[in-house]
CSV table of C-alpha atoms in Angstrom, one decimal:
chain,number,residue,atom,x,y,z
A,1,MET,CA,13.1,-129.3,-29.6
A,2,SER,CA,14.1,-129.9,-33.2
A,3,GLN,CA,16.2,-127.3,-35.0
A,4,THR,CA,13.6,-126.9,-37.7
A,5,PHE,CA,10.9,-126.2,-35.2
A,6,ASP,CA,13.2,-123.7,-33.3
A,7,LYS,CA,14.0,-121.8,-36.5
A,8,ILE,CA,10.4,-121.6,-37.6
A,9,SER,CA,9.2,-120.6,-34.1
A,10,SER,CA,12.0,-117.9,-33.8
A,11,ILE,CA,10.8,-116.4,-37.1
A,12,ALA,CA,7.2,-116.5,-35.9
A,13,PHE,CA,8.1,-114.9,-32.6
A,14,PHE,CA,10.2,-112.2,-34.4
A,15,ILE,CA,7.1,-111.3,-36.5
A,16,ILE,CA,4.9,-111.2,-33.4
A,17,GLY,CA,7.5,-109.0,-31.7
A,18,ILE,CA,7.5,-106.6,-34.6
A,19,LEU,CA,3.7,-106.5,-34.5
A,20,PHE,CA,3.8,-105.8,-30.7
A,21,VAL,CA,6.2,-102.9,-31.2
A,22,THR,CA,4.2,-101.4,-34.1
A,23,GLU,CA,0.9,-101.7,-32.4
A,24,ALA,CA,2.3,-100.4,-29.1
A,25,THR,CA,3.5,-97.2,-30.7
A,26,GLN,CA,-0.1,-96.5,-31.9
A,27,ILE,CA,-1.5,-96.6,-28.3
A,28,SER,CA,-2.3,-93.2,-27.0
A,29,ASP,CA,-0.5,-91.8,-24.0
A,30,SER,CA,-1.9,-92.1,-20.5
A,31,ALA,CA,-4.9,-89.8,-19.8
A,32,TYR,CA,-4.8,-90.2,-16.0
A,33,GLY,CA,-1.4,-88.8,-15.4
A,34,SER,CA,0.3,-92.1,-15.0
A,35,THR,CA,4.1,-91.9,-15.2
A,36,VAL,CA,4.4,-95.1,-17.2
A,37,GLY,CA,1.6,-95.0,-19.8
A,38,PRO,CA,-0.2,-97.9,-21.5
A,39,LYS,CA,2.2,-98.4,-24.3
A,40,THR,CA,5.3,-98.9,-22.1
A,41,PHE,CA,4.7,-102.6,-21.2
A,42,PRO,CA,3.7,-103.9,-24.7
A,43,LEU,CA,6.6,-102.0,-26.3
A,44,GLY,CA,9.0,-103.5,-23.8
A,45,LEU,CA,7.6,-107.0,-24.3
A,46,GLY,CA,7.8,-106.6,-28.1
A,47,ILE,CA,11.5,-105.5,-27.9
A,48,VAL,CA,12.3,-108.4,-25.6
A,49,LEU,CA,10.5,-110.8,-27.8
A,50,ILE,CA,12.4,-109.6,-30.9
A,51,LEU,CA,15.8,-109.9,-29.1
A,52,LEU,CA,15.0,-113.4,-27.7
A,53,SER,CA,13.8,-114.6,-31.1
A,54,LEU,CA,17.0,-113.4,-32.8
A,55,ARG,CA,19.0,-115.1,-30.1
A,56,LEU,CA,17.1,-118.4,-30.6
A,57,PHE,CA,17.6,-118.2,-34.3
A,58,TYR,CA,21.3,-117.6,-33.9
A,59,GLU,CA,21.8,-120.4,-31.3
A,60,THR,CA,19.9,-122.9,-33.5
A,61,TRP,CA,21.9,-121.9,-36.6
A,62,LYS,CA,25.2,-122.1,-34.7
A,63,GLN,CA,24.2,-125.6,-33.3
A,64,ALA,CA,23.2,-126.9,-36.7
A,65,ALA,CA,26.5,-125.7,-38.2
A,66,LYS,CA,28.5,-127.3,-35.4
A,67,LEU,CA,26.7,-130.6,-35.7
A,68,LYS,CA,27.2,-130.5,-39.5
A,69,ILE,CA,30.9,-130.0,-39.1
A,70,VAL,CA,31.2,-132.7,-36.4
A,71,ARG,CA,29.0,-135.3,-38.0
A,72,ASN,CA,29.3,-134.1,-41.6
A,73,THR,CA,25.6,-134.8,-41.9
A,74,GLU,CA,22.4,-132.9,-41.7
A,75,THR,CA,20.7,-132.7,-38.3
A,76,PRO,CA,17.5,-134.6,-37.6
A,77,SER,CA,14.4,-132.4,-37.5
A,78,LYS,CA,11.9,-134.8,-36.1
A,79,THR,CA,9.9,-133.5,-33.1
A,80,THR,CA,9.1,-136.1,-30.4
A,81,SER,CA,5.6,-136.5,-29.0
A,82,ILE,CA,6.8,-135.4,-25.6
A,83,GLU,CA,8.1,-132.1,-27.0
A,84,LEU,CA,4.9,-131.5,-28.9
A,85,LYS,CA,2.9,-132.3,-25.7
A,86,LYS,CA,4.9,-129.7,-23.7
A,87,PHE,CA,4.4,-127.1,-26.5
A,88,LEU,CA,0.7,-127.7,-26.5
A,89,ILE,CA,0.5,-127.4,-22.7
A,90,LEU,CA,2.3,-124.1,-22.8
A,91,PHE,CA,0.3,-122.8,-25.7
A,92,ILE,CA,-3.0,-123.6,-24.1
A,93,SER,CA,-1.9,-122.2,-20.8
A,94,ALA,CA,-0.8,-119.0,-22.6
A,95,ILE,CA,-4.2,-118.6,-24.1
A,96,ALA,CA,-5.9,-119.3,-20.8
A,97,TYR,CA,-3.6,-116.7,-19.2
A,98,VAL,CA,-4.8,-114.0,-21.6
A,99,PHE,CA,-8.4,-115.0,-21.1
A,100,PHE,CA,-8.3,-115.0,-17.3
A,101,LEU,CA,-6.0,-112.0,-16.8
A,102,GLU,CA,-8.8,-109.5,-16.4
A,103,ILE,CA,-11.1,-111.8,-14.5
A,104,VAL,CA,-8.7,-113.3,-11.9
A,105,GLY,CA,-6.1,-110.6,-11.8
A,106,TYR,CA,-2.4,-110.3,-12.7
A,107,VAL,CA,-0.8,-111.8,-9.6
A,108,ILE,CA,-2.8,-115.0,-9.4
A,109,THR,CA,-3.0,-115.6,-13.2
A,110,THR,CA,0.8,-115.0,-13.6
A,111,PHE,CA,1.6,-117.2,-10.7
A,112,ILE,CA,-0.5,-120.1,-12.1
A,113,PHE,CA,0.9,-119.6,-15.6
A,114,LEU,CA,4.5,-119.6,-14.4
A,115,LEU,CA,3.9,-122.6,-12.2
A,116,ILE,CA,2.4,-124.6,-15.1
A,117,GLY,CA,5.3,-123.5,-17.3
A,118,PHE,CA,8.0,-124.4,-14.9
A,119,GLN,CA,6.5,-127.8,-14.1
A,120,THR,CA,5.9,-128.5,-17.8
A,121,MET,CA,9.5,-127.8,-18.7
A,122,GLU,CA,11.0,-129.6,-15.7
A,123,ARG,CA,9.0,-131.9,-13.4
A,124,GLY,CA,9.8,-131.9,-9.7
A,125,LYS,CA,11.3,-129.0,-7.8
A,126,ILE,CA,7.8,-127.8,-6.8
A,127,LEU,CA,9.0,-125.6,-4.0
A,128,SER,CA,11.5,-123.7,-6.1
A,129,SER,CA,8.8,-123.4,-8.9
A,130,ILE,CA,6.3,-122.0,-6.4
A,131,SER,CA,8.8,-119.6,-4.8
A,132,ILE,CA,10.0,-118.3,-8.2
A,133,SER,CA,6.5,-117.9,-9.5
A,134,VAL,CA,5.3,-116.0,-6.4
A,135,ALA,CA,8.4,-113.8,-6.3
A,136,PHE,CA,8.1,-112.9,-10.0
A,137,SER,CA,4.3,-112.3,-9.9
A,138,VAL,CA,4.4,-110.1,-6.8
A,139,GLY,CA,7.6,-108.4,-7.7
A,140,ILE,CA,6.6,-107.3,-11.1
A,141,TYR,CA,3.2,-106.2,-9.8
A,142,TYR,CA,4.8,-104.2,-7.1
A,143,VAL,CA,7.4,-102.6,-9.4
A,144,PHE,CA,5.0,-101.8,-12.2
A,145,SER,CA,2.0,-100.7,-10.1
A,146,VAL,CA,3.5,-99.2,-7.0
A,147,ILE,CA,6.9,-97.9,-8.0
A,148,LEU,CA,6.3,-97.0,-11.7
A,149,GLY,CA,2.6,-95.9,-11.1
A,150,GLY,CA,1.2,-98.1,-13.9
A,151,SER,CA,-1.9,-100.2,-13.6
A,152,LEU,CA,-2.3,-104.0,-13.8
A,153,PRO,CA,-5.4,-106.0,-13.1
A,154,SER,CA,-5.4,-106.5,-9.3
A,155,PHE,CA,-7.0,-109.3,-7.4
A,156,PRO,CA,-10.4,-110.6,-8.3
A,157,THR,CA,-13.4,-108.7,-7.0
A,158,PHE,CA,-15.9,-111.6,-6.9
């Protein structure tokens, strides 16, 4: 992606991460005796999002400085149509993920979202994309629901 887009998106993700953290701290503790509680996952996601956005901003800034020294010029900031198409595919699939999470369940929805994401970013390698998507979906569901005692939307009931 272009460096301007990366800088703007890192700032936007940083703000979203801060919103996640502040809103997660306002969620009440678990009433059913769950060991994890409902605010653990959003709080963790917010912290990870903040850290990753800071890393993206730093890497983009470092790359821009390096190119400026090497070329002694400003870096181009034009986003290609392919990059924009990939971004739109991922953005729409993220919205669909949020919409279908409760209806279809965590494992299936996460598997489909990850598969779309992997194939959007790098075409081909379908078997590795499928195996990573399945392992991540089932693994996170198992760790969070079974080991930690939290609750995620399970499989669909229709």
